[in-house]
Coordinates of C-alpha atoms in Angstrom, one line a residue:
X1 CA 75.6 120.0 64.7
X2 CA 78.3 122.0 66.3
X3 CA 78.6 121.8 70.1
X4 CA 81.5 124.3 70.4
X5 CA 79.3 126.9 72.1
X6 CA 79.1 124.6 75.2
X7 CA 82.9 124.1 75.5
X8 CA 85.3 126.5 77.1
X9 CA 87.5 128.3 74.5
X10 CA 90.6 127.2 76.4
X11 CA 89.6 123.6 76.0
X12 CA 88.7 124.0 72.3
X13 CA 92.3 125.3 71.8
X14 CA 93.9 122.3 73.4
X15 CA 95.4 119.5 71.5
X16 CA 94.2 116.2 72.9
X17 CA 96.7 113.8 74.6
X18 CA 97.1 111.0 72.1
X19 CA 99.3 108.0 71.4
X20 CA 100.3 106.1 68.3
X21 CA 97.8 103.4 67.3
X22 CA 100.4 101.2 65.7
X23 CA 100.8 97.6 66.8
X24 CA 104.4 96.3 66.6
X25 CA 106.6 93.5 67.8
X26 CA 109.1 95.9 69.4
X27 CA 107.2 98.5 71.4
X28 CA 109.5 101.2 72.8
X29 CA 107.2 104.2 72.9
X30 CA 105.5 104.2 76.3
X31 CA 108.2 103.7 78.9
X32 CA 106.7 100.5 80.1
X33 CA 108.5 97.6 81.8
X34 CA 109.5 95.4 78.8
X35 CA 108.9 92.3 80.9
X36 CA 105.5 91.1 81.9
X37 CA 104.7 90.8 85.6
X38 CA 106.4 87.6 86.9
X39 CA 104.3 84.5 87.0
X40 CA 104.5 84.3 90.8
X41 CA 102.8 87.7 91.2
X42 CA 100.1 86.8 88.7
X43 CA 99.4 83.5 90.4
X44 CA 99.3 84.9 94.0
X45 CA 97.0 87.7 92.8
X46 CA 94.6 85.2 91.2
X47 CA 94.7 82.9 94.3
X48 CA 93.6 85.8 96.6
X49 CA 90.9 87.0 94.2
X50 CA 89.4 83.5 93.9
X51 CA 88.5 83.6 97.6
X52 CA 87.1 87.1 97.5
X53 CA 83.3 87.8 97.2
X54 CA 83.0 89.5 93.7
X55 CA 79.5 90.9 94.4
X56 CA 80.7 93.2 97.0
X57 CA 82.4 96.6 96.5
X58 CA 86.1 96.9 97.1
X59 CA 87.3 98.6 100.3
X60 CA 86.2 102.2 100.4
X61 CA 89.7 103.0 101.6
X62 CA 92.2 100.3 100.6
X63 CA 93.7 100.2 104.1
X64 CA 95.7 97.1 103.5
X65 CA 97.3 98.6 100.4
X66 CA 98.0 101.8 102.2
X67 CA 99.8 100.0 105.0
X68 CA 102.0 98.1 102.5
X69 CA 102.7 101.3 100.6
X70 CA 103.7 103.0 103.9
X71 CA 106.3 100.2 104.5
X72 CA 107.4 100.3 100.9
X73 CA 107.8 104.1 100.7
X74 CA 108.8 104.9 104.2
X75 CA 105.8 107.2 104.8
X76 CA 102.8 107.1 107.1
X77 CA 99.5 105.3 106.0
X78 CA 97.3 108.3 106.7
X79 CA 99.4 110.4 104.3
X80 CA 98.7 108.1 101.3
X81 CA 96.1 108.0 98.6
X82 CA 96.0 105.2 96.0
X83 CA 94.3 105.8 92.7
X84 CA 93.8 104.8 89.1
X85 CA 97.3 105.6 88.0
X86 CA 99.1 108.7 89.2
X87 CA 97.1 110.6 86.4
X88 CA 94.0 110.4 88.5
X89 CA 95.8 111.8 91.5
X90 CA 97.3 114.6 89.5
X91 CA 93.8 115.5 88.5
X92 CA 92.4 115.3 92.0
X93 CA 95.2 117.5 93.4
X94 CA 94.7 120.1 90.8
X95 CA 90.9 120.0 91.2
X96 CA 91.2 121.0 94.8
X97 CA 93.9 123.7 94.2
X98 CA 93.3 125.2 90.7
X99 CA 90.4 127.4 89.5
X100 CA 90.1 130.5 87.3
X101 CA 93.5 131.9 86.7
X102 CA 95.2 130.2 89.7
X103 CA 98.7 129.3 88.6
X104 CA 100.6 126.1 88.0
X105 CA 104.3 126.3 87.3
X106 CA 105.9 123.6 85.2
X107 CA 109.3 123.0 83.6
X108 CA 109.3 122.4 79.9
X109 CA 109.6 120.1 78.2
X110 CA 107.7 117.8 80.5
X111 CA 104.6 115.5 80.8
X112 CA 101.9 117.1 78.7
X113 CA 99.0 116.2 81.1
X114 CA 100.1 118.8 83.6
X115 CA 99.3 121.6 81.2
X116 CA 96.2 119.9 79.8
X117 CA 94.5 119.3 83.2
X118 CA 95.3 122.8 84.4
X119 CA 93.9 124.4 81.3
X120 CA 90.7 122.3 81.5
X121 CA 90.2 123.4 85.1
X122 CA 90.6 127.1 84.0
X123 CA 94.0 127.6 85.6
X124 CA 97.0 129.4 84.1
X125 CA 100.1 127.6 83.2
X126 CA 103.5 129.3 83.6
X127 CA 106.7 127.6 82.7
X128 CA 110.4 127.6 83.0
X129 CA 112.5 125.9 80.3
X130 CA 115.1 123.3 81.1
X131 CA 118.8 124.4 80.7
X132 CA 120.5 124.1 77.3
X133 CA 121.7 120.6 78.3
X134 CA 118.2 119.5 79.3
X135 CA 118.7 119.7 83.1
X136 CA 116.6 121.5 85.7
X137 CA 117.4 125.2 85.8
X138 CA 116.9 125.6 89.5
X139 CA 117.9 129.3 89.6
X140 CA 115.2 130.1 87.0
X141 CA 112.6 128.0 88.9
X142 CA 113.4 129.7 92.2
X143 CA 113.1 133.2 90.5
X144 CA 109.8 132.3 89.0
X145 CA 108.4 130.9 92.3
X146 CA 109.5 134.1 94.1
X147 CA 108.0 136.3 91.4
X148 CA 104.7 134.5 90.6
X149 CA 104.1 132.5 93.8
X150 CA 102.2 129.8 91.9
X151 CA 99.6 127.7 93.8
X152 CA 101.2 124.5 92.5
X153 CA 104.6 123.8 91.1
X154 CA 105.0 120.4 89.4
X155 CA 108.5 118.9 88.9
X156 CA 108.7 115.5 87.1
X157 CA 111.9 113.8 88.5
X158 CA 113.1 111.8 86.6
X159 CA 111.6 114.1 84.0
X160 CA 109.6 112.8 81.2
X161 CA 110.8 112.9 78.5
X162 CA 114.4 114.0 79.3
X163 CA 115.3 111.8 82.3
X164 CA 116.9 114.5 84.4
X165 CA 116.6 114.5 88.3
X166 CA 116.4 117.3 90.8
X167 CA 118.6 117.0 93.8
X168 CA 117.3 117.1 97.4
X169 CA 119.3 120.2 98.1
X170 CA 117.8 122.1 95.2
X171 CA 114.3 120.8 96.0
X172 CA 114.6 121.9 99.6
X173 CA 115.5 125.5 98.4
X174 CA 112.4 125.6 96.3
X175 CA 110.2 124.2 99.0
X176 CA 111.3 126.9 101.4
X177 CA 110.6 129.6 98.8
X178 CA 107.2 128.4 97.8
X179 CA 103.9 129.5 99.4
X180 CA 102.1 126.9 97.3
X181 CA 102.5 123.2 96.9
X182 CA 105.4 121.6 95.2
X183 CA 104.6 118.3 93.5
X184 CA 107.3 115.9 92.6
X185 CA 106.2 113.3 90.1
X186 CA 108.3 110.2 90.8
X187 CA 106.8 107.8 88.2
X188 CA 110.3 106.6 87.3
X189 CA 112.1 106.9 90.7
X190 CA 113.0 103.2 90.9
X191 CA 115.3 103.6 87.9
X192 CA 117.1 106.6 89.5
X193 CA 117.8 105.2 93.0
X194 CA 116.6 108.6 94.4
X195 CA 113.4 109.9 96.0
X196 CA 112.1 113.1 97.5
X197 CA 110.1 111.1 100.2
X198 CA 112.7 111.8 103.0
X199 CA 111.8 115.5 102.7
X200 CA 108.1 115.0 103.4
X201 CA 108.6 115.1 107.2
X202 CA 110.0 118.6 107.1
X203 CA 108.0 120.1 104.3
X204 CA 104.2 120.2 104.6
X205 CA 103.9 121.7 101.1
X206 CA 105.5 118.7 99.4
X207 CA 103.5 116.1 97.5
X208 CA 105.1 113.0 95.9
X209 CA 103.4 111.0 93.2
X210 CA 104.3 107.4 92.1
X211 CA 103.0 104.7 89.9
X212 CA 102.9 100.9 89.5
X213 CA 102.9 101.2 85.7
X214 CA 106.6 101.3 85.2
X215 CA 109.1 99.4 87.4
X216 CA 106.3 97.5 89.1
X217 CA 105.1 96.0 85.7
X218 CA 101.4 96.6 86.4
X219 CA 100.5 99.2 83.7
X220 CA 97.4 97.2 82.8
X221 CA 95.9 97.8 86.2
X222 CA 96.3 101.6 86.4
X223 CA 97.5 102.0 90.0
X224 CA 99.3 105.0 91.4
X225 CA 99.7 106.6 94.8
X226 CA 100.2 110.0 96.4
X227 CA 102.3 110.8 99.5
X228 CA 101.8 114.0 101.5
X229 CA 100.9 115.3 105.0
X230 CA 97.8 113.7 106.4
X231 CA 95.9 117.0 106.4
X232 CA 96.7 117.6 102.8
X233 CA 95.7 114.1 101.9
X234 CA 92.3 114.6 103.5
X235 CA 91.6 117.6 101.3
X236 CA 92.9 116.0 98.0
X237 CA 90.8 112.9 98.8
X238 CA 87.6 115.0 98.5
X239 CA 88.2 115.0 94.7
X240 CA 88.7 111.3 94.4
X241 CA 85.6 109.3 93.5
X242 CA 84.3 106.6 95.9
X243 CA 85.6 103.1 95.2
X244 CA 88.1 104.5 92.8
X245 CA 90.4 101.5 92.9
X246 CA 89.0 98.1 92.0
X247 CA 89.7 95.0 94.0
X248 CA 91.8 93.4 91.3
X249 CA 94.1 96.4 91.1
X250 CA 94.3 96.6 94.9
X251 CA 95.3 92.9 95.3
X252 CA 97.8 92.9 92.4
X253 CA 99.5 96.0 93.9
X254 CA 99.7 94.4 97.4
X255 CA 101.4 91.3 95.9
X256 CA 103.7 93.3 93.7
X257 CA 105.0 95.2 96.8
X258 CA 105.4 92.0 98.7
X259 CA 107.5 90.4 95.9
X260 CA 109.3 93.6 94.7
X261 CA 112.6 92.8 96.2
X262 CA 112.8 89.2 94.9
X263 CA 110.9 89.4 91.6
X264 CA 110.9 93.0 90.3
X265 CA 114.0 94.7 91.6
X266 CA 116.3 92.3 89.6
X267 CA 114.4 93.4 86.4
X268 CA 114.9 97.1 87.4
X269 CA 118.6 96.5 87.6
X270 CA 118.7 94.9 84.2
X271 CA 116.8 97.8 82.7
X272 CA 119.2 100.3 84.3
X273 CA 122.2 98.3 82.8
X274 CA 120.5 98.2 79.4
X275 CA 119.8 101.9 79.6
X276 CA 123.5 102.6 80.1
X277 CA 124.4 100.2 77.3
X278 CA 121.9 101.7 74.9
X279 CA 123.2 105.2 75.7
X280 CA 126.7 104.1 74.7
X281 CA 125.6 102.3 71.6
X282 CA 123.4 105.1 70.3
X283 CA 126.1 107.6 71.0
X284 CA 128.4 105.6 68.6
X285 CA 126.0 106.0 65.6
X286 CA 126.8 109.0 63.4
X287 CA 124.0 111.5 63.4
X288 CA 122.7 110.6 66.9
X289 CA 123.4 112.3 70.2
X290 CA 121.6 110.6 73.2
X291 CA 121.0 112.4 76.5
X292 CA 122.0 110.7 79.7
X293 CA 118.9 109.6 81.6
X294 CA 118.0 108.4 85.1
X295 CA 114.8 106.8 83.9
X296 CA 113.9 103.8 81.7
X297 CA 114.0 105.9 78.6
X298 CA 116.1 108.6 76.9
X299 CA 115.7 111.3 74.3
X300 CA 118.0 111.3 71.3
X301 CA 118.9 114.2 69.1
X302 CA 119.0 113.2 65.4
X303 CA 120.3 114.9 62.3
X304 CA 117.5 113.1 60.5
X305 CA 113.9 114.4 60.9
X306 CA 112.5 112.4 63.9
X307 CA 109.3 111.7 62.1
X308 CA 111.3 110.1 59.3
X309 CA 113.2 108.0 61.7
X310 CA 110.0 106.8 63.4
X311 CA 108.5 105.9 60.0
X312 CA 111.6 103.9 58.9
X313 CA 111.6 102.1 62.2
X314 CA 107.9 101.2 61.8
X315 CA 108.8 99.5 58.6
X316 CA 111.1 97.3 60.7
X317 CA 108.2 96.6 63.2
X318 CA 109.8 98.9 65.9
X319 CA 107.8 101.8 67.5
X320 CA 109.5 104.7 69.3
X321 CA 108.1 108.2 70.3
X322 CA 108.5 111.3 68.2
X323 CA 108.8 114.2 70.7
X324 CA 109.8 116.8 68.2
X325 CA 106.6 118.7 69.0
X326 CA 107.8 119.4 72.6
X327 CA 109.5 122.7 73.5
X328 CA 113.3 122.5 72.9
X329 CA 113.1 119.0 71.3
X330 CA 112.4 119.8 67.6
X331 CA 115.1 117.4 66.5
X332 CA 114.6 114.7 69.1
X333 CA 112.9 111.3 69.5
X334 CA 112.5 109.2 72.6
X335 CA 113.2 105.6 73.1
X336 CA 112.1 103.4 76.0
X337 CA 114.6 100.8 77.2
X338 CA 113.5 97.3 76.1
X339 CA 114.8 93.8 76.7
X340 CA 118.4 93.2 75.6
X341 CA 117.0 91.5 72.4
X342 CA 114.7 94.5 71.7
X343 CA 117.5 97.0 72.3
X344 CA 119.8 95.1 69.9
X345 CA 117.1 95.2 67.2
X346 CA 116.7 99.0 67.7
X347 CA 120.4 99.6 67.6
X348 CA 120.8 97.6 64.4
X349 CA 117.9 99.2 62.7
X350 CA 119.1 102.7 63.6
X351 CA 122.6 101.9 62.2
X352 CA 121.0 100.8 59.0
X353 CA 118.7 103.8 58.7
X354 CA 121.3 106.4 59.4
X355 CA 124.4 104.9 57.7

């Protein structure tokens, strides 16, 4: 029996957000930290949970986590919301701002969920393409903000999938021009050594999103957080479900923050070094042109059809991401930065496939 009569036409027209089901030995398609969380973080998390009463709900507001996040980010505890990954917080923010034909401005190509959630909520997506060299076109963004005055503008920085970063100077110009909110998604900020958080104090229309799924090596626990003015956080919080963050995720996140400098930051530094090495190695393979990135991934232009490259790599037990369906990226694939050993396997496989 068809149920299409119950679903909004705009939702029926959407392609669902999906990922490859393949299981491989070298998984370089989801921008994860290639190393597991250090044993010390796991053990301390388990120790703390062992003494917790499991029959009781987690904290309604995870105040201890918020305080640690405030110290870690340099922002105030009452201007923070923790959630089930930054995706839940993107959804909550758009739920309280976007309705019928209210506008969200995005750059393209970028993270597909911005468009998907806006469309499901009945909002209108307007977009500005990146420049020809896949950098932010700030002049075009400024013009579109001044013309359309969107309720929300979302800038992913470093941008997924291209890895470009917006400067503080350019962001400040956009913040002054916008009557609506400007959201900077910093899921990969640890790899760029740059953050928009210092601008929060002077710009009440700025929202910053972050995650524990990448540099913090806790993707399995789905933890993200939002930073904004306390008044704005109170309103966004109305769209967050009660007890949204379970006790295990809260505890693991607190431990990860406490041990970041000693246990996780060194891994971030290795990933950044490997990213730069991978960029140089891929650039030396005929038929490939990698794009410099400030994240833990990069897009690569290929003179072979990206779907074919992905299929050939799968035969070698290596999985990458085909992004050729994104705007401007019809001949590109994306690779996450793996361990040195995984990156060597990828480089060798690509040399063989493209020789």
